[in-house]
XYZ file of C-alpha atoms in Angstrom:
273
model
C 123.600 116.305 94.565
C 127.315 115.930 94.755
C 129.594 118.786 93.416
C 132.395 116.551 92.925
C 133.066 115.214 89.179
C 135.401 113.400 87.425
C 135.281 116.172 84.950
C 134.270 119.345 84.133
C 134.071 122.145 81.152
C 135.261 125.491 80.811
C 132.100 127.211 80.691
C 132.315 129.573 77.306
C 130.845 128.240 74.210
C 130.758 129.882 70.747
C 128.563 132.211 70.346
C 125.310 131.454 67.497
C 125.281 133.740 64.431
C 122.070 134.805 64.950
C 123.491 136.173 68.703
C 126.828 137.577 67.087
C 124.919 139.260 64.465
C 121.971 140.730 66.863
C 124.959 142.063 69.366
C 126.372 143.767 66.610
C 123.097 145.522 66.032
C 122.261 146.233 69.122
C 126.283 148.309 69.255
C 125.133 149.865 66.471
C 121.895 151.038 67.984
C 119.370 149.154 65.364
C 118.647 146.687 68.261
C 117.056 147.424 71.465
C 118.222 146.005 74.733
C 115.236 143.819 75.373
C 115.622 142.676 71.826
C 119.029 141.483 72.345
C 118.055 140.061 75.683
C 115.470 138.093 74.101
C 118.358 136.582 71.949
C 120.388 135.696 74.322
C 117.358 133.751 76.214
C 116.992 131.606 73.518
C 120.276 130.932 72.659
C 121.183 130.013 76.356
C 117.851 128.158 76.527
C 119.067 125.989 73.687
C 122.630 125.557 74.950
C 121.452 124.533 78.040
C 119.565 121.949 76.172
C 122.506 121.116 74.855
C 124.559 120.371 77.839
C 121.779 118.683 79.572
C 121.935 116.001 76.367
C 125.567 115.639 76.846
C 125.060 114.402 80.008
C 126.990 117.592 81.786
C 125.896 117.975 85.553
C 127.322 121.799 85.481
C 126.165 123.868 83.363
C 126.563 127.507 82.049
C 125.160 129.742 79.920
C 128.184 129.886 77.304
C 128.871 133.649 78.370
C 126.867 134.027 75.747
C 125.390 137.782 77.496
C 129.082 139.062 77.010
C 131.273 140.580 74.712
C 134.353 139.512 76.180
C 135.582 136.867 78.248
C 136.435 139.315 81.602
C 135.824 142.573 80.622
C 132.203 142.905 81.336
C 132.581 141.803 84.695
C 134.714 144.614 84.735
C 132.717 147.288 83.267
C 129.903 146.969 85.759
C 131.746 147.783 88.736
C 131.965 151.597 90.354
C 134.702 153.320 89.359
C 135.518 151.849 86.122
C 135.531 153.802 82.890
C 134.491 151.643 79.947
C 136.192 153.272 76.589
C 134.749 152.678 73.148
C 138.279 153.031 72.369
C 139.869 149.727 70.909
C 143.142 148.272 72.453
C 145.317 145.928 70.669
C 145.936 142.012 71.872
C 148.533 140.029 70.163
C 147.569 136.609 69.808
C 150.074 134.579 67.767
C 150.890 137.347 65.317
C 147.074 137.747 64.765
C 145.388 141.259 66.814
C 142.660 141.138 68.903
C 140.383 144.117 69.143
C 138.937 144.329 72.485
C 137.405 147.631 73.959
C 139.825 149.362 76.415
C 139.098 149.708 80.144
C 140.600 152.245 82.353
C 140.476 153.220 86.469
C 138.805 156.576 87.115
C 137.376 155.923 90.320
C 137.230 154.106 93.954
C 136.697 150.646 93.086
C 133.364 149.879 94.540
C 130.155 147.514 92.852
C 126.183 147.497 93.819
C 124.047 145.015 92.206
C 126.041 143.200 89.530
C 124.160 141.984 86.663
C 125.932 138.650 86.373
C 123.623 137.720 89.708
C 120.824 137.847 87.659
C 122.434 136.302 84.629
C 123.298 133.355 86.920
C 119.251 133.439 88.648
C 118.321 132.709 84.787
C 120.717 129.619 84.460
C 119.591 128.399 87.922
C 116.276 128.635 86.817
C 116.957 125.797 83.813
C 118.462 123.369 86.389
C 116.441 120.377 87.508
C 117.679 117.546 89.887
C 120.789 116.150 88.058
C 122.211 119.854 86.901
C 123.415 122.680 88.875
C 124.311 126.210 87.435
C 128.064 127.446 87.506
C 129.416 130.830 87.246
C 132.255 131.933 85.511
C 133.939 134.954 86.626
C 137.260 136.540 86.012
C 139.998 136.005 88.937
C 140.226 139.074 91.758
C 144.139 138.573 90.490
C 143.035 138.924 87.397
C 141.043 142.243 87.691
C 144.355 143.661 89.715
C 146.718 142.663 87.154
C 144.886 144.570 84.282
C 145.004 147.761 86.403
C 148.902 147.204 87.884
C 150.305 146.000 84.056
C 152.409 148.324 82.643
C 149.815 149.906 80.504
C 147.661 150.903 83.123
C 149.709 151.076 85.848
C 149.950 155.238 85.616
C 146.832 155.661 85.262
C 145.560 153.643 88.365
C 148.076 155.470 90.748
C 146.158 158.686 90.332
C 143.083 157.212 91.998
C 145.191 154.383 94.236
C 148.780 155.752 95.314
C 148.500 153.085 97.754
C 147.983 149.961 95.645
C 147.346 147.807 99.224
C 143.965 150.085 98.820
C 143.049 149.056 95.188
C 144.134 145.313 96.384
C 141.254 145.902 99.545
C 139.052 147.799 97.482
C 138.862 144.720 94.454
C 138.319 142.103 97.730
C 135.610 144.180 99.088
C 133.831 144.381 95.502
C 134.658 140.436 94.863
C 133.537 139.476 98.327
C 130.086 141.268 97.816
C 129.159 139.770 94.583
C 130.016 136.306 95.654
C 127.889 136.706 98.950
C 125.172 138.189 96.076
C 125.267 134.772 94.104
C 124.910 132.357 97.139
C 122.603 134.054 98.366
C 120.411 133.781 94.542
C 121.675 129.843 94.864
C 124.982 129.575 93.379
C 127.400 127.053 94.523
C 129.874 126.851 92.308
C 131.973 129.787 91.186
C 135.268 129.805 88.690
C 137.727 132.258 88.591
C 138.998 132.658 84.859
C 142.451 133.746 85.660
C 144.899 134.077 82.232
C 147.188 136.260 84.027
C 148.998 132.894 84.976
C 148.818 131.729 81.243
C 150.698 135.153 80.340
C 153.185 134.450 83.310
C 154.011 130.775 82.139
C 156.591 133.102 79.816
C 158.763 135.161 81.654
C 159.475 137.277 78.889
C 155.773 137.723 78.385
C 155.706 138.587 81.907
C 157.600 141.437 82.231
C 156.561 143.087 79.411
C 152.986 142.756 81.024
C 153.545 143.943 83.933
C 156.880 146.085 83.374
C 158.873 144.562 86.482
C 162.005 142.677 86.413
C 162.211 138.762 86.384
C 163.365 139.874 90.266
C 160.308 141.378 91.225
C 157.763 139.058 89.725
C 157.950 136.671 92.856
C 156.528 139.412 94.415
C 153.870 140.219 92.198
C 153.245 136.533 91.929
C 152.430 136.611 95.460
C 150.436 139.477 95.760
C 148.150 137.844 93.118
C 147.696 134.823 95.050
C 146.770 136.757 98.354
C 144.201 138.586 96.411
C 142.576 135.385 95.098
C 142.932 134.117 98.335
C 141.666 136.454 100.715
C 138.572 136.280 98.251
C 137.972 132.797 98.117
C 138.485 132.711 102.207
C 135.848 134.752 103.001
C 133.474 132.685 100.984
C 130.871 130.183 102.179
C 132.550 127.014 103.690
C 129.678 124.901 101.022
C 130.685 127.078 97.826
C 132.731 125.391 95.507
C 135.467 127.506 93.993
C 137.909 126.404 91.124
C 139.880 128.101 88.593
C 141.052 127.774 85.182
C 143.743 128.998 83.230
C 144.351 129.804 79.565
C 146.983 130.667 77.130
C 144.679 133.091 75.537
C 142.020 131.717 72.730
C 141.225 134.463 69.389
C 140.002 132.979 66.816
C 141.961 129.566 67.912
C 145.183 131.145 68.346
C 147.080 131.245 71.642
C 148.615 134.317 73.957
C 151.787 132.727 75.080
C 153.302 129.688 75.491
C 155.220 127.813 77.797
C 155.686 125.229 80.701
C 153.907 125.143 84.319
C 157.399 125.478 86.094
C 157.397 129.672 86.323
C 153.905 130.119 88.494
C 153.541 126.374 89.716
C 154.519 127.256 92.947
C 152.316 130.584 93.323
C 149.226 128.966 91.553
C 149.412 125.311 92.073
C 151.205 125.094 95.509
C 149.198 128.184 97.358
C 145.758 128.880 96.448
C 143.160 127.670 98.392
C 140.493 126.612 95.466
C 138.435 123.926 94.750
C 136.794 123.400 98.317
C 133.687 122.851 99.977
C-alpha cells in the first residue's frame, strides 16, 4: 500500500484511567510488570480499534507503554542514568514533573524495547493499515544532554562533544536498522527542541549560548538528524513533528516559524522514500 497521505496524526493519544491508574501501581510496586503489560495490551488493542474505525491508514499505539513522551526512549539506552529524582518543566506558568535523566556513561544501546513495542502494533495491521513509530529526534536526545542543565555533567564522560554527536548516530542508526528489519516503515522523529527554539529567548536559556552561537547549534542539530535519517533504508519513510510543548493542554513556548525555518524546514532530509 502507498505511504503517501493527504494526512496524518501525531501518534500520542491520552492515556485510559484504568492504564494511568495501573502505571501508578505498578511505580508503587503493588503491580507487577506483566500485570501492567497486560494493561497496556488491551488498551492499545482497543485504540487500535479505534483508529482502524476512523478510517486512519497509520496507526500507533498512543505511546500508551510510556511515561513520557521522549524520555523512555532515553532511559533504555547504555550509558544513561535514569533518576527517580523529579525535574521541573514550566509550561505556561503551570510545572511539569518529569523524572530527571542524566549522562554517566558511553552512549551505546542493545536491544531496545520499543522494537518489540512496534512488532505488537505491526501485528494489529491488516491490508489497509500500517504501524508507525514514534521516536524522539537524534537532535533531540543531543540537545537534552548539551542544554545548559546538563551540559557539565555530559563533559565528564564526552570532552569531545563530536564523540557524544557519533556515539547518539551510532545508537539511532542501530535501532532504526532493528525496526526495519521487525517491518517498520515509517518512523517519526518527535523533535520539540525546535518548538523551544521558535523563541530566542527560550533558546538561550535552554541551551545557555548567545543568540550568536545558536546558528551553530542549530546546525549541529540538523547534521545529527541528518546523518541519521541518511543512513536509513532508501524505502523507510521518515517525518518529523514539532511541538510547543503539551501538559495538561498548556504550551512550552510560543512563537513564529521564522527563527529555525531555515535549519528545520530548508535542510533536513525527512519525509522520503
Amino acid at each position: 500500500m502507498s505511504q503517501y497521505y493527504k494526512y496524518d496524526f501525531v501518534g500520542s493519544f491520552l492515556r485510559p484511567a484504568y492504564l494511568r491508574k495501573a502505571r501508578a501501581a505498578y511505580n508503587n510496586g503493588e503491580l507487577s510488570y506483566e500485570e501492567l503489560k497486560l494493561q497496556e495490551d488491551n488498551a492499545i488493542r482497543d485504540l487500535v480499534a479505534k483508529e482502524k474505525a476512523a478510517g486512519y491508514h497509520v496507526i500507533t499505539d498512543g505511546e500508551f507503554r510510556r511515561a513520557t513522551w521522549h524520555l523512555d526512549f532515553i532511559w533504555n539506552f547504555n550509558g544513561i542514568n535514569h533518576q527517580i529524582e523529579r525535574g521541573n518543566e514550566t509550561f505556561n506558568g503551570e510545572v511539569a514533573i518529569i523524572d530527571s535523566v542524566h549522562i554517566d556513561g558511553k552512549i551505546s544501546v542493545d536491544h531496545h524495547p520499543f522494537v518489540d513495542h512496534f512488532k505488537f502494533v505491526q501485528a494489529l495491521c491488516d491490508e489497509q493499515t500500517q504501524a508507525k513509530q514514534t521516536i524522539p529526534a537524534p537532535g533531540q536526545f543531543y540537545a537534552i544532554f548539551t542544554g545548559q542543565d546538563e551540559i557539565e555533567n555530559t563533559k565528564q564522560y564526552y570532552p569531545d562533544l563530536e564523540d557524544l554527536r557519533q556515539d547518539i548516530i551510532n545508537g539511532y542508526t542501530k535501532v532504526i536498522e532493528d525496526l526495519y528489519e521487525a517491518g517498520c516503515r515509517i518512523v517519526q522523529f518527535d523533535d520539540c527542541t525546535w518548538g523551544g527554539f521558535v523563541n530566542p529567548q527560550i533558546a538561550s536559556s535552554l541551551t545557555g549560548l548567545s543568540q550568536e552561537e545558536l546558528p551553530a547549534y542549530m546546525d549541529t542539530l540538523i547534521d545529527i538528524n541528518n546523518a541519521v535519517i541518511d543512513q536509513a533504508p532508501d524505502d523507510l519513510t521518515i517525518n518529523t513533528h514539532i511541538c510547543r510543548g503539551n501538559y495538561h493542554s498548556t504550551y512550552f513556548s510560543s512563537g513564529a516559524y521564522d527563527a529555525v525555518a531555515p535549519y528545520v524546514f530548508a535542510k533536513q532530509h525527512v519525509l522520503r522514500v
